[in-house]
Coordinates of C-alpha atoms in Angstrom, one line a residue:
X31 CA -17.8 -7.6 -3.8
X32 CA -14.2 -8.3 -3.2
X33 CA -12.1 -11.3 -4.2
X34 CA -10.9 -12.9 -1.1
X35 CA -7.4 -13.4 -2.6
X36 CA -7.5 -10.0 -3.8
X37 CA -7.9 -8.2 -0.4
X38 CA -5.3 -10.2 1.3
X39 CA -2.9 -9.0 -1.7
X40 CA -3.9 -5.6 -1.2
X41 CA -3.2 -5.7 1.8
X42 CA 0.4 -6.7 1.5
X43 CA 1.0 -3.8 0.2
X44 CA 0.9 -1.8 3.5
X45 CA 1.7 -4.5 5.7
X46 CA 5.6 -3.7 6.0
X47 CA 6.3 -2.5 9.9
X48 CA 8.7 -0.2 10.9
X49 CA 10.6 -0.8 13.9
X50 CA 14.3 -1.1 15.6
X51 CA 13.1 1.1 17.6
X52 CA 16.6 3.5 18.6
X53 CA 18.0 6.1 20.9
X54 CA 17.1 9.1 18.5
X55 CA 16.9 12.4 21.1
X56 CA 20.0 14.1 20.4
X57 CA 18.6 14.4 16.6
X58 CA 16.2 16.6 17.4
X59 CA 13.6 18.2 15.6
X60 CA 14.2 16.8 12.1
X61 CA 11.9 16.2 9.3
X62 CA 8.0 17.0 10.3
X63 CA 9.5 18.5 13.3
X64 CA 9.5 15.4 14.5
X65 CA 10.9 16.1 17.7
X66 CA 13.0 13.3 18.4
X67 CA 12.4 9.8 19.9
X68 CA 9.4 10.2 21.7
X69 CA 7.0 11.8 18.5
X70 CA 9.1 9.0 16.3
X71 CA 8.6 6.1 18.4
X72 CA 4.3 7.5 19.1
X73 CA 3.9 7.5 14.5
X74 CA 5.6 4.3 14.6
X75 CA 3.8 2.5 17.1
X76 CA 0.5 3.9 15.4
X77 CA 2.1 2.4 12.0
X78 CA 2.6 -1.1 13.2
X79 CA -0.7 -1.3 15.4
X80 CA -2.5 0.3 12.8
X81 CA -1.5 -2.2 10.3
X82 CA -1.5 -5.4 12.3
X83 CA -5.3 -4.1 13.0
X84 CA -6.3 -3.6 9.1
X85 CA -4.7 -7.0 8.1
X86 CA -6.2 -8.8 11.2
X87 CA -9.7 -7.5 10.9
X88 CA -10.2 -7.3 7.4
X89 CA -9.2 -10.9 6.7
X90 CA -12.3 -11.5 9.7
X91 CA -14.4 -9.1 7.7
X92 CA -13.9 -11.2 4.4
X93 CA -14.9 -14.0 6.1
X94 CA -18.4 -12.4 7.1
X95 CA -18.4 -11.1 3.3
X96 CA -18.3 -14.7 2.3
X97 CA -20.8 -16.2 5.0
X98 CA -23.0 -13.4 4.0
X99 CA -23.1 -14.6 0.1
X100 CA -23.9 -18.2 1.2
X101 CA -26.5 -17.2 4.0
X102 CA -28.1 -15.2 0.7
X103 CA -28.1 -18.8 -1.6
X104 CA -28.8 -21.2 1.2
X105 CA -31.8 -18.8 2.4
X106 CA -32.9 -18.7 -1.1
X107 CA -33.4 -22.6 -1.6
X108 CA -29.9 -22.6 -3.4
X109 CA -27.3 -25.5 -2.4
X110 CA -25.1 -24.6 0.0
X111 CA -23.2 -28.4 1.6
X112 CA -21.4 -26.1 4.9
X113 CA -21.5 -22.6 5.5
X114 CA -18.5 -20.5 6.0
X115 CA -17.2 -20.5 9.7
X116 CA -16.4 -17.0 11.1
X117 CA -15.0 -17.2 14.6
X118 CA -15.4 -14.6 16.9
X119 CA -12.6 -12.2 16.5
X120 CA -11.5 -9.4 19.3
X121 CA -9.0 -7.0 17.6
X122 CA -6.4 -6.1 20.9
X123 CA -4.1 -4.7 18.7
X124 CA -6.9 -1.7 17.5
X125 CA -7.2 -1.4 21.7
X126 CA -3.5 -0.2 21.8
X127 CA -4.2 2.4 20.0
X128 CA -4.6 5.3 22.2
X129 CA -5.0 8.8 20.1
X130 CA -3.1 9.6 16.5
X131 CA 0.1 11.1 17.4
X132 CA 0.5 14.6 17.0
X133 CA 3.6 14.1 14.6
X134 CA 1.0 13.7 11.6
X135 CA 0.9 17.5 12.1
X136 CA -1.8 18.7 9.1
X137 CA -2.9 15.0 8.2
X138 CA -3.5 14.4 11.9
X139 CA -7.3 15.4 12.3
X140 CA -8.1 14.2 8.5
X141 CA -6.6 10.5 10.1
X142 CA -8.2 10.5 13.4
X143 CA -11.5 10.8 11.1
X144 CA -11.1 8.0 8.9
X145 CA -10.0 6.2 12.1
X146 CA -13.4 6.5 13.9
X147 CA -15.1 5.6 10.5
X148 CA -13.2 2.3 10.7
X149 CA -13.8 1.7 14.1
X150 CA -17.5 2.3 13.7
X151 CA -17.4 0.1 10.2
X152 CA -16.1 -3.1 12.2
X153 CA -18.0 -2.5 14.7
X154 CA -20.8 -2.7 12.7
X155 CA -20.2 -4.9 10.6
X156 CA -19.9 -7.6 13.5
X157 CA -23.3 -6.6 14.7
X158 CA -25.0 -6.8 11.4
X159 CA -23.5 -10.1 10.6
X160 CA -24.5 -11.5 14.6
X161 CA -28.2 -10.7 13.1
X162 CA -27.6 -12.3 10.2
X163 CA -26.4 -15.3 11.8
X164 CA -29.2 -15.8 14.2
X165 CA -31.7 -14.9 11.5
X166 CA -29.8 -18.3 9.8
X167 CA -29.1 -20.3 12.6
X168 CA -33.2 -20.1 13.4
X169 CA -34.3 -20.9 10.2
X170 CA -36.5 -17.4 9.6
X171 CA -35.4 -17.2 6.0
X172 CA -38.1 -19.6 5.7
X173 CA -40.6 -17.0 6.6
X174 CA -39.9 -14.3 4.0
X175 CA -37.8 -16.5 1.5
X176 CA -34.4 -15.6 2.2
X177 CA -35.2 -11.1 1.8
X178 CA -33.7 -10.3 5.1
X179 CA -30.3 -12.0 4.4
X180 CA -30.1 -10.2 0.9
X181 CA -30.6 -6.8 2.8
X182 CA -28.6 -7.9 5.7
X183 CA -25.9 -8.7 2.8
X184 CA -26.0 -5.5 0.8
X185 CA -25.5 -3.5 4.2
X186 CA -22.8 -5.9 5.2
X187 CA -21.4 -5.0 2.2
X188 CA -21.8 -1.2 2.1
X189 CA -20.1 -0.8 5.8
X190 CA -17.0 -3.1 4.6
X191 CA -16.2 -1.1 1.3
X192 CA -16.5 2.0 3.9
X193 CA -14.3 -0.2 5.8
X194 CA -11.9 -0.8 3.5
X195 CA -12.0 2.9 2.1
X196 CA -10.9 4.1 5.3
X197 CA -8.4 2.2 6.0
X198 CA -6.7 2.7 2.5
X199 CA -7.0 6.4 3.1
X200 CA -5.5 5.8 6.9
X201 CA -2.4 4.1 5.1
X202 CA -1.9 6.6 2.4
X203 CA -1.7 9.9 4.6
X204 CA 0.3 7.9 7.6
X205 CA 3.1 6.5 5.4
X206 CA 5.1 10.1 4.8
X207 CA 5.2 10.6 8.6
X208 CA 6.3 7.0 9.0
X209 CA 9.1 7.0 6.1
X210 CA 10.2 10.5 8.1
X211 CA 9.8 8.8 11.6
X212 CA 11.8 6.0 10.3
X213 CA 14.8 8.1 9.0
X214 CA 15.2 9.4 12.5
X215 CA 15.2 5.9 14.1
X216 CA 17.5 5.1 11.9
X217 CA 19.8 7.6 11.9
X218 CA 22.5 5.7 13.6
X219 CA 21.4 2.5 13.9
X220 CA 23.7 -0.3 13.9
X221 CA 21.7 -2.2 11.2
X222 CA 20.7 1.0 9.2
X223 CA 22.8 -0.6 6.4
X224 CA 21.1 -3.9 6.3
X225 CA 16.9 -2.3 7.0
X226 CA 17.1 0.2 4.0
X227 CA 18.5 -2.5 1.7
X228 CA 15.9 -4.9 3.1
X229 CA 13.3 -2.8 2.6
X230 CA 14.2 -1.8 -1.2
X231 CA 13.4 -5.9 -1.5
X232 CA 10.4 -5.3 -0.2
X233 CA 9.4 -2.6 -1.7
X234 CA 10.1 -4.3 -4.8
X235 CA 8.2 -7.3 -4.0
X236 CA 5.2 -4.9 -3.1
X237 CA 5.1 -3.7 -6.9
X238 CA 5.3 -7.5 -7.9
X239 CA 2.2 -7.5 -6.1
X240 CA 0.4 -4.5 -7.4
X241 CA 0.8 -6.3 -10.9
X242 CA -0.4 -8.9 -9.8
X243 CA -3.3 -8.2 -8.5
X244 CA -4.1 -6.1 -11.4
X245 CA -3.4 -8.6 -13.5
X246 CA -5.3 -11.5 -11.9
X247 CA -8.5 -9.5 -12.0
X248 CA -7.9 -8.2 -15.6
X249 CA -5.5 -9.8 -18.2
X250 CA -2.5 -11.6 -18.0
X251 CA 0.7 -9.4 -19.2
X252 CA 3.4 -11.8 -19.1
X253 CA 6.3 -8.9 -20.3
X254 CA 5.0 -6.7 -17.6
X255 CA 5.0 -9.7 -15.2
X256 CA 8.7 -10.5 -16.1
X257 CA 10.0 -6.9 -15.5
X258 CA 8.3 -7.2 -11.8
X259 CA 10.6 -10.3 -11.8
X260 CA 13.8 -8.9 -12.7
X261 CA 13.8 -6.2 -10.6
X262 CA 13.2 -8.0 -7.6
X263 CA 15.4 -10.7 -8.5
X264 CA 18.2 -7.8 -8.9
X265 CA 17.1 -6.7 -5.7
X266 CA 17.0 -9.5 -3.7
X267 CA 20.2 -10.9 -5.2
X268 CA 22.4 -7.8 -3.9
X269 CA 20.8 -7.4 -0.7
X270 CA 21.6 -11.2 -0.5
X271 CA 25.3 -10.8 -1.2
X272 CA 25.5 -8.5 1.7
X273 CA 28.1 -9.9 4.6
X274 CA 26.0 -9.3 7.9
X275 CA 28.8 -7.6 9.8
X276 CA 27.2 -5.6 12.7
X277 CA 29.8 -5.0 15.8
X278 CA 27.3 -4.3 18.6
X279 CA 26.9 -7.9 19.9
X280 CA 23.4 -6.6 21.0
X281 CA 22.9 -7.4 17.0
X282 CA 24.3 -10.7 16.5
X283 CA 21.4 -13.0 16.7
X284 CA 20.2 -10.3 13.4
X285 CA 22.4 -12.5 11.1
X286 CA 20.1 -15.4 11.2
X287 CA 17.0 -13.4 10.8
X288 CA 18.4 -11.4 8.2
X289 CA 19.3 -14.6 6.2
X290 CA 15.6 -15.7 6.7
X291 CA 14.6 -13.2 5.4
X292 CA 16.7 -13.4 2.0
X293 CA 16.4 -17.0 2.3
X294 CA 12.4 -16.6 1.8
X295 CA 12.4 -13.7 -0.8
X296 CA 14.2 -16.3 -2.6
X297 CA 11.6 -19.0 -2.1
X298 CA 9.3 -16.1 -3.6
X299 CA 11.3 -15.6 -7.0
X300 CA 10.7 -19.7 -7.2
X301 CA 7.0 -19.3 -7.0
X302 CA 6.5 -16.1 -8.9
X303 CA 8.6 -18.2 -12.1
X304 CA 6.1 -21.0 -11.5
X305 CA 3.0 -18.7 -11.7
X306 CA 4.3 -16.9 -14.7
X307 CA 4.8 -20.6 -17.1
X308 CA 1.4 -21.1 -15.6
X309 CA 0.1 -18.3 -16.3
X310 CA 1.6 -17.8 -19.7
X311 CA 0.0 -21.5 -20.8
X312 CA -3.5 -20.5 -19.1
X313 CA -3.9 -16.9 -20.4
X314 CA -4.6 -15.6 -17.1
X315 CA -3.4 -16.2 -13.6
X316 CA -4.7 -19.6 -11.8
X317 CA -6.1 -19.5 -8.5
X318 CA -3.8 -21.8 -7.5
X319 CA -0.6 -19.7 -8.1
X320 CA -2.1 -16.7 -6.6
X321 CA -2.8 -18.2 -3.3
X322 CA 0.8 -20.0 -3.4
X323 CA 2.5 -16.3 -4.0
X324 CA -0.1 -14.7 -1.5
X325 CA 1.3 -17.2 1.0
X326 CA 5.0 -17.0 0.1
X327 CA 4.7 -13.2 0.1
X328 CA 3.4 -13.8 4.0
X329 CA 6.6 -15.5 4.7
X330 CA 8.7 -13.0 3.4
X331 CA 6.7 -10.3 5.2
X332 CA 6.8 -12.5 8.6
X333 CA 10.9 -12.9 8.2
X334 CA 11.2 -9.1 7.8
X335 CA 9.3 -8.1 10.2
X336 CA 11.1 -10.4 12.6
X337 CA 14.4 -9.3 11.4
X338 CA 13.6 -5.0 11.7
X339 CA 12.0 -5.5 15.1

């Protein structure tokens, strides 16, 4: 089964929105035959609800993941002092989500497939885990000695790595239709300047975080680790130098978003040097640091996404 930790770094991954959202009819069909604003805006609305869904539910389908493996210890006589609490979670933002745009062109039937396998996963998975907690909450692992909740647990199991599969394979045919979506948005947007160089940061930081996880699973490369670092660092530090000079007023309250957002990539580079010493001391990467750069990269995610939308 999954690492918690691990997930919610895979998951970073794809978690960048696209937005500023822009005027972009008199482009055209461009790339994809995109069509212009209407087919740009419908991929990236998909993107951004698509990914706020993934990240929302699969951090609530961790949780069930974890509940599952204590239900399976405490059923079996093992000691378990409080079991996980999983909270009831609606996912509105997967209710937004109408039909996939017909801007995926080729990929679009391949992603409307995946998308009712991942509907059909959470939905399951929340019913399987409501029968596993009223099999707990009553006690009947007392009857047969804890075997339902290791069945329950192994199909818990099975629909969240179908889960997961499909919504990797969602990301991975949705992003060139997004990237081209994107370039027509931002065509002639005011802040095109300040997004792309924004983005190359967190692009950056997303390959930081591919090592990383690698890494935290596996073994410890601390030149490999330091290269991630330098290029980010080289990154951030030139889209940091950049004088946030937009002339449509519309733009101005940008400036402070945009230095939040530089302002917490930098608080990243602080924590990523910390996790490397440590790492470099303990052979391998501590839980600990992982969870501090899992929730630093959050921030940084959080200020950009507040400062493209």
């Amino acid at each position: 089964m999954r690492k918690i930790i691990m997930l919610t770094m895979a998951l970073s991954l794809t978690a960048t929105a696209v937005s500023c959202k822009k005027g972009a009819s008199k482009i055209g069909n461009t790339v994809l035959n995109l069509g212009g604003e209407a087919e740009a805006n419908a991929i990236i609305d998909f993107n951004n609800n698509f990914i706020d869904s993934y990240k929302n539910s699969s951090k609530h389908i961790e949780r069930i993941l974890k509940y599952a493996d204590e239900a399976v210890v405490k059923s079996k006589g093992g000691n378990v002092l409080i079991m996980p609490v999983v909270i009831s979670s609606t996912d509105y933002t997967l209710a937004k989500i109408k039909e996939v745009p017909s801007g995926f062109e080729k990929d679009k039937s391949a992603i409307e497939t995946e998308f009712n396998t991942y509907k059909a996963k959470r939905e399951n998975i929340d019913k399987k885990f409501d029968e596993l907690k009223s099999y707990m909450t009553s006690e009947d692992y007392k009857d047969d000695k804890g075997a339902k909740a290791e069945t329950l647990r192994k199909e818990i199991e099975g629909e969240a790595n179908a889960f997961f599969a499909a919504g990797e394979n969602i990301m991975i045919k949705i992003k060139p239709a997004t990237d081209a979506a994107e370039e027509v948005v931002l065509k002639d947007h005011p802040m095109k300047e300040y997004i792309i160089s924004s983005k190359n940061v967190m692009n950056s930081l997303d390959s930081v975080i591919d090592v990383l996880g690698k890494q935290y699973t596996g073994q410890f490369n601390e030149t490999e680790a330091q290269k991630k670092y330098d290029e980010l660092a080289k990154q951030a530090e030139a889209n940091a130098k950049k004088e946030f000079n937009v002339k449509d007023q519309q733009y101005a309250y940008k400036k402070s978003q945009f230095e939040s957002f530089n302002k917490n990539t930098s608080n990243f580079l602080d924590t990523y040097r910390k996790l490397i010493r440590d790492s470099k001391e303990a052979g391998k990467i501590p839980d600990n640091d992982i969870q501090q750069i899992d929730s630093s990269y959050e921030s940084v995610l959080s200020a950009y996404n507040s400062f493209v939308k």
